[in-house]
Coordinates of C-alpha atoms and ligand atoms in Angstrom, one line a residue:
M1 CA -33.7 -31.6 14.8
K2 CA -32.4 -35.0 13.7
I3 CA -28.9 -34.9 12.4
S4 CA -29.6 -36.4 9.0
Y5 CA -32.3 -33.8 8.5
L6 CA -29.9 -31.0 9.4
L7 CA -27.3 -32.4 7.0
V8 CA -29.8 -32.3 4.1
I9 CA -30.6 -28.7 4.9
M10 CA -27.0 -27.8 5.3
T11 CA -26.1 -29.4 2.0
L12 CA -29.0 -27.7 0.2
S13 CA -28.1 -24.3 1.7
A14 CA -24.5 -24.8 0.8
L15 CA -25.4 -25.5 -2.8
L16 CA -27.8 -22.5 -2.8
F17 CA -25.4 -20.1 -1.1
S18 CA -22.1 -21.3 -2.6
C19 CA -20.2 -18.1 -3.5
K20 CA -19.5 -19.2 -7.1
T21 CA -23.0 -18.0 -7.8
E22 CA -23.0 -15.1 -5.4
H23 CA -26.2 -15.1 -3.4
P24 CA -27.6 -12.0 -1.8
S25 CA -27.8 -13.6 1.6
L26 CA -24.1 -14.4 1.7
P27 CA -22.2 -12.5 4.4
A28 CA -20.9 -9.3 2.9
V29 CA -17.2 -10.2 3.0
I30 CA -14.8 -8.0 1.0
P31 CA -12.5 -9.2 -0.6
M32 CA -14.6 -12.2 -1.6
P33 CA -13.0 -15.4 -0.2
V34 CA -11.9 -18.3 -2.3
S35 CA -14.8 -20.4 -1.0
M36 CA -17.5 -19.6 1.4
E37 CA -20.4 -21.9 2.4
V38 CA -23.1 -20.8 4.7
A39 CA -25.0 -23.1 7.1
I40 CA -28.0 -22.5 9.2
G41 CA -27.5 -20.8 12.5
D42 CA -25.3 -18.4 14.3
F43 CA -22.5 -18.2 16.8
V44 CA -23.4 -15.8 19.5
L45 CA -20.6 -13.8 21.1
K46 CA -21.3 -13.4 24.9
P47 CA -19.8 -11.4 27.8
S48 CA -18.2 -14.7 28.9
S49 CA -16.7 -15.5 25.5
R50 CA -13.0 -16.3 25.5
I51 CA -10.4 -16.3 22.7
S52 CA -7.9 -19.1 22.8
Y53 CA -4.9 -19.5 20.6
T54 CA -2.1 -22.0 19.8
G55 CA 1.2 -21.0 18.1
G56 CA 3.1 -18.9 20.6
V57 CA 3.7 -15.1 20.9
E58 CA 2.8 -14.2 17.4
A59 CA -0.5 -16.0 17.6
A60 CA -1.1 -14.4 21.0
A61 CA -0.6 -11.0 19.4
V62 CA -3.2 -11.8 16.7
A63 CA -5.7 -13.0 19.4
E64 CA -5.1 -9.9 21.4
Q65 CA -5.7 -7.7 18.3
L66 CA -9.0 -9.4 17.7
A67 CA -10.0 -8.9 21.3
A68 CA -8.8 -5.3 21.4
M69 CA -10.9 -4.6 18.3
L70 CA -14.0 -6.0 19.8
R71 CA -13.7 -4.9 23.4
P72 CA -14.7 -1.2 23.0
S73 CA -17.9 -1.9 21.1
T74 CA -19.1 -5.1 22.9
G75 CA -17.9 -4.1 26.4
F76 CA -16.9 -7.8 26.8
A77 CA -13.7 -8.8 28.6
L78 CA -12.7 -11.3 25.8
N79 CA -9.8 -12.7 27.7
T80 CA -7.2 -14.5 25.6
S81 CA -5.2 -17.6 26.6
E82 CA -3.0 -20.2 25.1
D83 CA -5.1 -23.3 24.9
S84 CA -7.6 -24.9 22.6
D85 CA -11.0 -24.5 24.1
G86 CA -12.0 -20.8 23.7
D87 CA -15.4 -19.9 22.2
I88 CA -13.2 -18.3 19.5
R89 CA -10.2 -20.5 18.7
L90 CA -7.2 -19.4 16.8
V91 CA -5.3 -22.5 15.8
T92 CA -1.8 -22.6 14.3
D93 CA -1.4 -25.8 12.4
N94 CA 1.2 -26.1 9.6
S95 CA 0.6 -29.8 8.9
G96 CA -0.6 -30.4 5.4
E97 CA -0.7 -28.1 2.4
W98 CA -1.2 -24.4 2.9
K99 CA -1.0 -21.5 0.4
P100 CA 0.8 -18.4 1.6
E101 CA -1.4 -16.4 3.9
E102 CA -4.1 -19.0 3.8
Y103 CA -6.7 -19.3 6.6
R104 CA -9.7 -21.5 7.2
L105 CA -12.6 -20.4 9.2
S106 CA -15.3 -22.6 10.6
V107 CA -18.2 -21.1 12.5
T108 CA -20.8 -23.3 14.2
G109 CA -23.4 -22.5 16.8
R110 CA -20.9 -23.5 19.4
R111 CA -17.6 -22.0 18.4
V112 CA -15.5 -20.1 15.9
T113 CA -12.4 -21.9 14.7
L114 CA -9.8 -20.0 12.7
T115 CA -6.9 -22.1 11.5
A116 CA -3.8 -21.1 9.7
A117 CA -0.3 -22.3 9.2
T118 CA 1.2 -18.9 10.1
P119 CA 0.2 -16.0 12.3
E120 CA 0.0 -14.0 9.1
G121 CA -2.8 -16.3 7.9
L122 CA -4.5 -15.9 11.3
F123 CA -4.2 -12.1 10.9
R124 CA -5.9 -12.2 7.5
G125 CA -8.5 -14.5 9.0
I126 CA -9.5 -12.1 11.8
Q127 CA -10.3 -9.5 9.2
T128 CA -12.9 -11.9 7.9
V129 CA -14.2 -12.5 11.4
R130 CA -14.6 -8.8 11.8
Q131 CA -16.7 -8.6 8.7
L132 CA -19.0 -11.4 9.8
L133 CA -19.9 -9.5 12.9
P134 CA -22.4 -6.6 12.8
P135 CA -20.8 -3.3 11.6
Q136 CA -21.3 -1.8 15.1
A137 CA -18.4 -4.1 16.1
E138 CA -16.0 -1.5 14.6
G139 CA -17.1 1.3 16.9
S140 CA -15.0 2.8 19.6
A141 CA -17.8 3.0 22.2
I142 CA -20.2 0.4 23.7
A143 CA -23.0 -0.3 21.2
T144 CA -26.2 -1.5 22.9
D145 CA -29.1 -3.4 21.3
V146 CA -26.8 -5.3 19.0
D147 CA -26.9 -9.1 18.6
W148 CA -23.3 -10.0 18.5
V149 CA -23.8 -12.9 16.1
I150 CA -21.6 -14.5 13.5
P151 CA -23.4 -16.6 10.8
C152 CA -22.4 -20.2 10.6
V153 CA -19.9 -20.5 7.7
D154 CA -17.1 -22.5 6.3
I155 CA -14.4 -20.4 4.6
T156 CA -11.2 -21.3 2.9
D157 CA -9.3 -18.3 1.7
Y158 CA -6.0 -17.1 0.4
P159 CA -4.8 -14.3 -1.9
R160 CA -4.3 -14.3 -5.6
F161 CA -1.3 -12.0 -5.6
D162 CA 1.8 -11.6 -3.3
W163 CA 2.0 -7.8 -3.7
R164 CA -1.3 -6.1 -2.7
G165 CA -0.3 -2.6 -2.2
M166 CA -1.3 1.0 -1.6
H167 CA 0.9 4.0 -2.0
L168 CA 0.9 7.3 -0.2
D169 CA 2.7 10.5 -1.3
V170 CA 3.7 12.3 1.9
S171 CA 5.9 14.8 0.1
R172 CA 3.4 17.0 -1.7
H173 CA 1.6 17.2 1.6
F174 CA 2.8 15.9 4.9
F175 CA 0.7 13.4 7.0
D176 CA 1.4 12.9 10.6
V177 CA 2.2 9.6 12.4
D178 CA -1.4 9.1 13.6
F179 CA -2.8 9.3 10.1
I180 CA -0.2 7.0 8.7
K181 CA -1.3 4.4 11.3
R182 CA -4.9 4.9 10.4
Y183 CA -4.0 4.5 6.7
I184 CA -2.2 1.2 7.6
D185 CA -5.3 0.1 9.5
I186 CA -7.4 0.7 6.3
L187 CA -5.0 -1.4 4.3
A188 CA -5.0 -4.2 6.9
M189 CA -8.8 -4.5 7.0
H190 CA -8.7 -4.9 3.2
K191 CA -6.1 -7.6 3.5
L192 CA -3.5 -5.6 1.7
N193 CA 0.1 -6.4 2.6
V194 CA 2.3 -3.6 1.1
F195 CA 2.4 0.1 2.2
H196 CA 4.4 2.0 -0.5
W197 CA 5.6 5.1 1.3
H198 CA 6.6 7.9 -1.1
L199 CA 9.0 9.7 1.3
V200 CA 10.9 11.9 -1.2
D201 CA 9.8 14.3 -3.9
D202 CA 10.6 17.8 -5.1
Q203 CA 8.3 19.5 -2.6
G204 CA 9.6 17.8 0.6
W205 CA 12.1 15.3 1.9
R206 CA 10.3 13.5 4.8
I207 CA 12.8 11.0 6.3
E208 CA 15.5 12.0 8.9
I209 CA 19.0 10.9 7.7
K210 CA 21.6 11.3 10.5
K211 CA 24.6 11.8 8.2
Y212 CA 22.8 14.5 6.1
P213 CA 20.8 16.6 8.6
R214 CA 20.0 19.4 6.1
L215 CA 17.8 16.9 4.1
T216 CA 15.2 17.6 6.8
E217 CA 16.4 20.9 8.2
T218 CA 16.1 22.4 4.7
G219 CA 14.5 19.8 2.5
A220 CA 11.4 19.2 4.6
W221 CA 10.2 22.8 4.5
R222 CA 8.9 25.1 1.8
V223 CA 7.3 28.5 1.7
D224 CA 3.6 28.4 2.4
R225 CA 1.6 29.0 -0.8
E226 CA -1.3 26.7 0.1
D227 CA -3.7 29.5 -0.8
K228 CA -2.6 29.4 -4.4
P229 CA -3.4 26.7 -7.1
W230 CA -0.7 23.9 -7.1
N231 CA 0.6 24.7 -10.5
S232 CA 0.9 28.5 -10.2
R233 CA 2.9 28.9 -7.0
E234 CA 5.7 31.4 -7.1
P235 CA 9.1 29.9 -5.9
Q236 CA 10.6 31.0 -2.6
Q237 CA 11.8 34.6 -2.7
P238 CA 15.0 36.0 -1.1
G239 CA 14.3 36.7 2.6
E240 CA 11.2 34.4 2.7
K241 CA 11.1 31.8 5.4
A242 CA 10.2 28.2 4.6
T243 CA 7.6 27.2 7.2
Y244 CA 5.4 24.6 5.6
G245 CA 6.1 20.9 5.8
G246 CA 7.4 18.3 8.2
F247 CA 9.3 15.0 8.4
Y248 CA 9.4 11.7 10.3
T249 CA 12.1 11.1 12.8
R250 CA 14.0 7.8 12.8
E251 CA 12.0 6.9 16.0
Q252 CA 8.7 7.6 14.3
I253 CA 9.7 5.6 11.2
K254 CA 10.6 2.6 13.4
E255 CA 7.3 3.0 15.2
I256 CA 5.4 2.9 11.9
V257 CA 7.4 0.0 10.5
E258 CA 6.6 -2.0 13.6
Y259 CA 3.0 -1.0 13.6
A260 CA 2.7 -2.2 10.0
A261 CA 4.6 -5.4 10.8
E262 CA 2.1 -6.2 13.5
R263 CA -0.5 -6.1 10.7
Y264 CA 1.6 -8.2 8.4
I265 CA 2.2 -5.2 6.1
T266 CA 5.6 -4.5 4.6
V267 CA 6.5 -0.9 4.4
V268 CA 8.4 -0.3 1.1
P269 CA 10.1 3.1 1.3
E270 CA 10.5 5.1 -1.9
I271 CA 13.7 7.3 -2.1
E272 CA 13.4 9.0 -5.4
M273 CA 16.3 9.3 -7.9
P274 CA 17.6 10.7 -10.1
A275 CA 14.7 13.1 -10.5
H276 CA 11.9 14.4 -8.1
V277 CA 14.7 15.5 -5.7
G278 CA 14.4 19.3 -5.6
S279 CA 14.1 19.0 -1.8
A280 CA 17.3 17.1 -1.5
L281 CA 19.1 19.5 -3.9
A282 CA 17.9 22.5 -2.0
A283 CA 19.8 21.0 1.0
Y284 CA 22.8 19.6 -0.9
P285 CA 23.1 21.4 -4.3
Q286 CA 26.6 19.9 -4.9
Y287 CA 24.9 16.6 -6.0
S288 CA 23.2 18.3 -9.0
C289 CA 24.9 19.0 -12.3
T290 CA 24.8 22.8 -12.0
G291 CA 25.6 23.2 -8.3
G292 CA 22.4 25.3 -7.7
P293 CA 21.4 27.1 -5.6
F294 CA 17.9 25.7 -5.3
T295 CA 14.9 26.2 -3.0
V296 CA 12.2 23.6 -2.2
P297 CA 9.4 24.3 -4.6
P298 CA 6.1 25.1 -2.9
G299 CA 4.0 23.7 -5.9
G300 CA 4.2 22.0 -9.3
V301 CA 7.5 21.7 -11.2
W302 CA 7.6 20.7 -14.8
P303 CA 9.7 19.5 -16.6
I304 CA 12.0 18.1 -13.8
T305 CA 15.4 19.2 -15.0
D306 CA 17.1 19.7 -11.6
I307 CA 18.2 16.1 -10.9
Y308 CA 21.1 14.3 -9.4
C309 CA 24.4 14.4 -11.4
A310 CA 25.2 11.0 -12.7
G311 CA 28.8 12.0 -13.5
K312 CA 30.0 12.9 -10.0
E313 CA 31.2 10.1 -7.7
E314 CA 30.1 12.1 -4.7
T315 CA 26.4 11.7 -5.8
F316 CA 26.7 7.9 -5.4
T317 CA 28.5 8.2 -2.1
F318 CA 25.7 10.4 -0.9
L319 CA 23.0 8.0 -2.2
E320 CA 24.7 4.9 -0.7
D321 CA 25.0 6.7 2.6
V322 CA 21.3 7.6 2.5
L323 CA 20.2 4.1 1.4
T324 CA 22.3 2.6 4.2
E325 CA 20.3 4.5 6.8
V326 CA 17.1 3.7 4.9
M327 CA 17.9 0.0 5.1
E328 CA 18.6 0.3 8.8
L329 CA 15.1 1.5 9.3
F330 CA 13.2 -0.6 6.8
P331 CA 13.5 -4.4 6.8
S332 CA 11.6 -4.5 3.4
P333 CA 13.1 -6.9 0.8
W334 CA 12.5 -4.1 -1.7
I335 CA 13.7 -0.5 -1.7
H336 CA 11.9 1.7 -4.2
V337 CA 14.2 4.2 -6.0
G338 CA 11.6 6.0 -8.0
G339 CA 13.3 6.6 -11.4
D340 CA 10.4 8.4 -13.0
E341 CA 10.1 11.5 -15.1
A342 CA 13.8 12.6 -15.2
D343 CA 14.3 15.3 -17.8
K344 CA 17.9 14.8 -19.0
T345 CA 18.6 18.4 -20.2
E346 CA 21.2 19.0 -17.6
W347 CA 22.9 15.7 -18.2
R348 CA 23.3 16.7 -21.8
R349 CA 25.3 19.8 -20.9
C350 CA 27.1 18.6 -17.8
P351 CA 30.8 17.9 -18.4
D352 CA 30.8 15.3 -15.6
C353 CA 27.8 13.4 -17.0
Q354 CA 29.2 13.5 -20.5
A355 CA 32.6 12.2 -19.2
R356 CA 30.7 9.4 -17.6
I357 CA 28.9 8.5 -20.8
R358 CA 32.3 8.4 -22.7
N359 CA 34.2 6.5 -20.0
E360 CA 31.5 3.9 -19.5
G361 CA 30.9 3.5 -23.3
L362 CA 27.3 4.5 -22.9
K363 CA 25.2 5.4 -26.0
D364 CA 23.2 8.3 -24.6
E365 CA 21.5 9.8 -21.6
D366 CA 19.0 7.0 -21.4
E367 CA 21.8 4.6 -21.0
L368 CA 23.3 7.0 -18.4
Q369 CA 20.1 6.6 -16.4
S370 CA 20.3 2.9 -16.8
Y371 CA 23.9 3.1 -15.5
F372 CA 22.7 5.1 -12.5
I373 CA 20.0 2.6 -11.6
R374 CA 22.2 -0.5 -12.2
R375 CA 24.8 1.0 -9.9
I376 CA 22.3 1.6 -7.2
E377 CA 20.8 -1.9 -7.7
K378 CA 24.3 -3.4 -7.2
F379 CA 24.6 -1.6 -4.0
L380 CA 21.1 -2.7 -2.8
N381 CA 21.7 -6.3 -3.9
S382 CA 25.1 -6.4 -2.0
N383 CA 23.1 -5.5 1.1
G384 CA 20.5 -8.2 0.5
R385 CA 17.8 -6.0 -0.9
G386 CA 16.0 -5.8 -4.2
L387 CA 15.4 -2.7 -6.3
I388 CA 12.0 -1.6 -7.5
G389 CA 11.3 1.4 -9.6
W390 CA 8.8 3.1 -11.8
D391 CA 8.7 1.8 -15.4
E392 CA 11.1 4.5 -16.7
I393 CA 13.9 2.3 -15.3
L394 CA 13.4 0.3 -18.5
Q395 CA 14.9 3.2 -20.5
G396 CA 18.4 2.4 -21.7
G397 CA 18.1 -1.2 -20.4
L398 CA 16.7 -2.7 -17.2
A399 CA 19.0 -3.5 -14.2
P400 CA 19.6 -7.3 -14.0
E401 CA 17.4 -8.0 -10.9
A402 CA 15.0 -5.0 -10.9
T403 CA 11.3 -5.2 -10.3
V404 CA 9.2 -2.8 -12.4
M405 CA 6.3 -0.8 -11.1
S406 CA 4.2 -0.2 -14.3
W407 CA 2.4 3.1 -14.0
Q408 CA 2.2 4.7 -17.4
G409 CA 0.1 1.8 -18.6
F410 CA 0.5 -2.0 -18.9
E411 CA 3.4 -1.9 -21.3
G412 CA 6.2 -1.5 -18.8
G413 CA 4.9 -4.5 -16.8
V414 CA 4.6 -6.6 -20.0
A415 CA 8.1 -5.7 -21.1
A416 CA 9.4 -6.6 -17.6
A417 CA 7.6 -9.9 -17.5
K418 CA 8.6 -10.9 -21.0
S419 CA 12.2 -10.4 -20.1
G420 CA 11.9 -12.4 -16.9
H421 CA 11.6 -9.5 -14.4
Q422 CA 9.0 -9.2 -11.8
A423 CA 6.4 -6.4 -12.1
V424 CA 3.8 -4.7 -10.0
M425 CA 0.9 -3.2 -11.9
A426 CA -0.2 0.3 -11.0
P427 CA -1.5 1.7 -14.3
V428 CA -2.8 5.3 -14.0
S429 CA -6.0 4.3 -15.8
Y430 CA -7.1 1.9 -13.0
C431 CA -4.9 2.6 -10.0
Y432 CA -4.4 6.3 -9.5
F433 CA -6.9 7.4 -6.9
N434 CA -5.9 11.0 -7.1
V435 CA -8.3 11.8 -9.9
Y436 CA -12.1 12.3 -9.6
Q437 CA -14.3 9.4 -8.7
G438 CA -17.6 11.3 -9.4
D439 CA -18.9 14.6 -10.9
P440 CA -16.2 17.2 -10.3
A441 CA -18.9 19.7 -9.4
T442 CA -19.6 17.8 -6.2
E443 CA -16.2 16.4 -5.5
P444 CA -13.1 17.8 -3.8
V445 CA -10.7 19.5 -6.2
S446 CA -8.5 16.8 -7.7
F447 CA -6.3 16.1 -10.7
S448 CA -8.5 16.1 -13.8
G449 CA -9.6 12.7 -15.0
L450 CA -12.2 10.3 -13.8
L451 CA -11.7 6.9 -12.3
T452 CA -14.9 5.4 -11.2
L453 CA -15.3 2.6 -8.6
K454 CA -16.7 0.3 -11.3
K455 CA -13.6 0.9 -13.5
V456 CA -11.3 0.1 -10.6
Y457 CA -13.3 -3.1 -10.0
S458 CA -12.9 -4.1 -13.7
F459 CA -9.1 -3.9 -13.4
E460 CA -7.3 -7.1 -14.5
P461 CA -3.6 -6.9 -13.5
V462 CA -2.4 -9.7 -15.8
P463 CA -2.4 -8.5 -19.4
P464 CA -3.8 -11.0 -21.9
E465 CA -0.7 -10.9 -24.1
L466 CA 1.3 -12.7 -21.4
T467 CA 1.7 -16.5 -21.5
P468 CA 0.9 -18.4 -18.3
D469 CA 4.7 -18.6 -17.6
E470 CA 5.2 -14.9 -18.2
S471 CA 2.1 -14.1 -16.1
K472 CA 3.9 -15.5 -13.0
Y473 CA 6.2 -12.4 -13.1
I474 CA 3.2 -10.1 -12.4
I475 CA 3.5 -10.3 -8.6
G476 CA 0.6 -8.0 -7.9
A477 CA -0.9 -4.6 -8.1
Q478 CA -1.4 -1.5 -6.1
G479 CA -3.3 1.8 -5.8
C480 CA -1.5 5.1 -5.7
L481 CA -2.4 8.3 -3.9
W482 CA -0.5 11.4 -5.0
T483 CA -1.3 14.3 -2.8
E484 CA -0.8 17.6 -4.7
Y485 CA -4.5 18.4 -4.1
I486 CA -4.9 16.4 -0.9
T487 CA -4.0 18.4 2.2
D488 CA -5.5 16.4 5.0
G489 CA -6.2 12.9 6.2
K490 CA -10.0 13.1 5.7
T491 CA -9.6 14.0 2.1
A492 CA -7.0 11.2 1.6
E493 CA -9.5 8.7 3.1
Y494 CA -12.2 10.0 0.8
M495 CA -10.1 9.6 -2.2
I496 CA -9.1 6.0 -1.5
L497 CA -12.5 4.8 -0.1
P498 CA -14.2 2.9 -1.5
R499 CA -11.9 2.6 -4.6
L500 CA -9.4 0.7 -2.4
T501 CA -12.2 -1.6 -1.4
A502 CA -12.7 -2.5 -5.1
L503 CA -9.0 -2.9 -5.6
S504 CA -8.7 -5.2 -2.6
E505 CA -11.0 -7.7 -4.4
V506 CA -9.0 -7.3 -7.6
V507 CA -5.7 -8.3 -5.9
W508 CA -7.0 -10.8 -3.4
S509 CA -10.0 -12.7 -4.9
A510 CA -9.9 -15.4 -7.6
P511 CA -11.1 -13.8 -10.9
E512 CA -13.9 -16.3 -11.2
N513 CA -15.3 -15.1 -7.8
R514 CA -15.4 -11.5 -8.9
A515 CA -18.6 -9.9 -10.1
W516 CA -19.5 -6.2 -10.0
E517 CA -23.1 -6.9 -9.1
G518 CA -22.1 -9.0 -6.1
F519 CA -19.5 -6.5 -5.0
S520 CA -22.0 -3.6 -5.2
A521 CA -24.4 -5.6 -3.1
R522 CA -21.8 -6.3 -0.4
L523 CA -20.4 -2.7 -0.4
P524 CA -23.1 -1.0 1.6
K525 CA -22.3 -3.2 4.6
M526 CA -18.6 -2.2 4.3
M527 CA -19.7 1.4 4.2
E528 CA -21.6 0.8 7.5
R529 CA -18.3 -0.4 8.9
F530 CA -16.5 2.7 7.6
D531 CA -19.2 4.8 9.4
A532 CA -18.7 2.9 12.6
M533 CA -14.9 3.5 12.3
G534 CA -15.4 7.2 11.6
L535 CA -13.8 6.9 8.2
T536 CA -14.5 9.4 5.4
Y537 CA -15.5 7.9 2.1
S538 CA -17.2 8.6 -1.1
K539 CA -20.8 7.4 -1.3
Ligands
ACM1 C1 4.5 8.8 -11.4 O1 3.3 8.9 -11.4 N1 5.3 9.8 -11.8 C2 5.1 7.5 -11.0
ZN2 ZN1 26.0 15.9 -14.2

């Protein structure tokens, strides 16, 4: 074909298939890239194909991850080497202007060229390369009768938000290291970059702390009432053994943090305070107002009155010790300190808490909570970390540098942004994946409530009442998975998929590139990928 003729066809097809008017024959990439143009032809991956990279050891690691992903299904060797002439080229080039995490992908009949300024950009880019291949590429055994082709495309892509997160509660039910890695893999393929790990709650303390061994010896275990409904479980009785639970050792935590880092995912640990700490108080009752004794509750607790004492100095010594070990394990710039749902009944009758209110000139128990969080923030800041907490940390006044995770609605995030604080949006109504996604009659037992895929997709993290300047404080959004009713990994996968797939487009793609019809047309291909990966998901 003459070159001019080809150019005309390419231009026409680019116009036709430009993703602004999403065309059904566009490759089914989720989240939708910033710009994607399709040309005629395919690149064919062959047994002799080679992956080259420039950019040193981190680029090498990304090239190796791409090869490792494709070797089992293709059976090809896919050798990687540091040069510039592989069939698939990963190029590190930080000249010129690049957005954070940006990658550019050019596929011609001769080669695939993925360029980015950083290895992180390359890593996001290989997620797109995966999706341009047939779904069988995701399989763990050799797939035969597959044409390993990638359509010719030109893609420029970068995320809308810096914080693209997914949370997992491992307290209400414990999930093992293998599942946590699988969960991180799911986040990575969706180009998410934050794993919010809810390690502490009333029903189980899940992180080994050297200085306070009883946190896991006692706090990680509860009596087994799994045969009873969550909210009608009798507390542990005298003489009963607590046998149900688990925790992560320091070594396991390091392994997971490293695994996530290799996927350019930050693990943000959540160490709850002052409430949701029944497990900690069962181990160390002296840090409560009453002194206990307490047992780890095997099911629902409400209201949450047994909380850390804000009057005793020893409470803060304990928490600073715990956070010091947490910071050793987690390089995350943020440490999540919970802050939600504290019932302050005990603070009202505790002489130590009341003395603290008087001595600090605080107005009431809300201001005492604010004192508590500010004090912890100061400690974290002095160690070079930032504090993030659920939106209740606004009560009694927000700590000076705090980031707010807005869960009860949008209001907390709006208040934070209007006062110059960063906020992550995770409103229950769009982001809590622990409620039903379909007819309860045919779904696993969940929290009551319905959050459909379409509603997740319609989520707009930046509330309209914010000015453009204020909007900059909305650094992103995340999904949450609370596990009161989720006892195993397969159910956890089912609850997040494909709602997480919808959320990934909310947090990554430009709003003008988002359309429910286009997403629904691309989703079945993603589901074929889930099938090939053996993931459990809602159809
Ligand atoms: C929460 O759901 N209590 C943050
Ligand atoms: Zn107290």
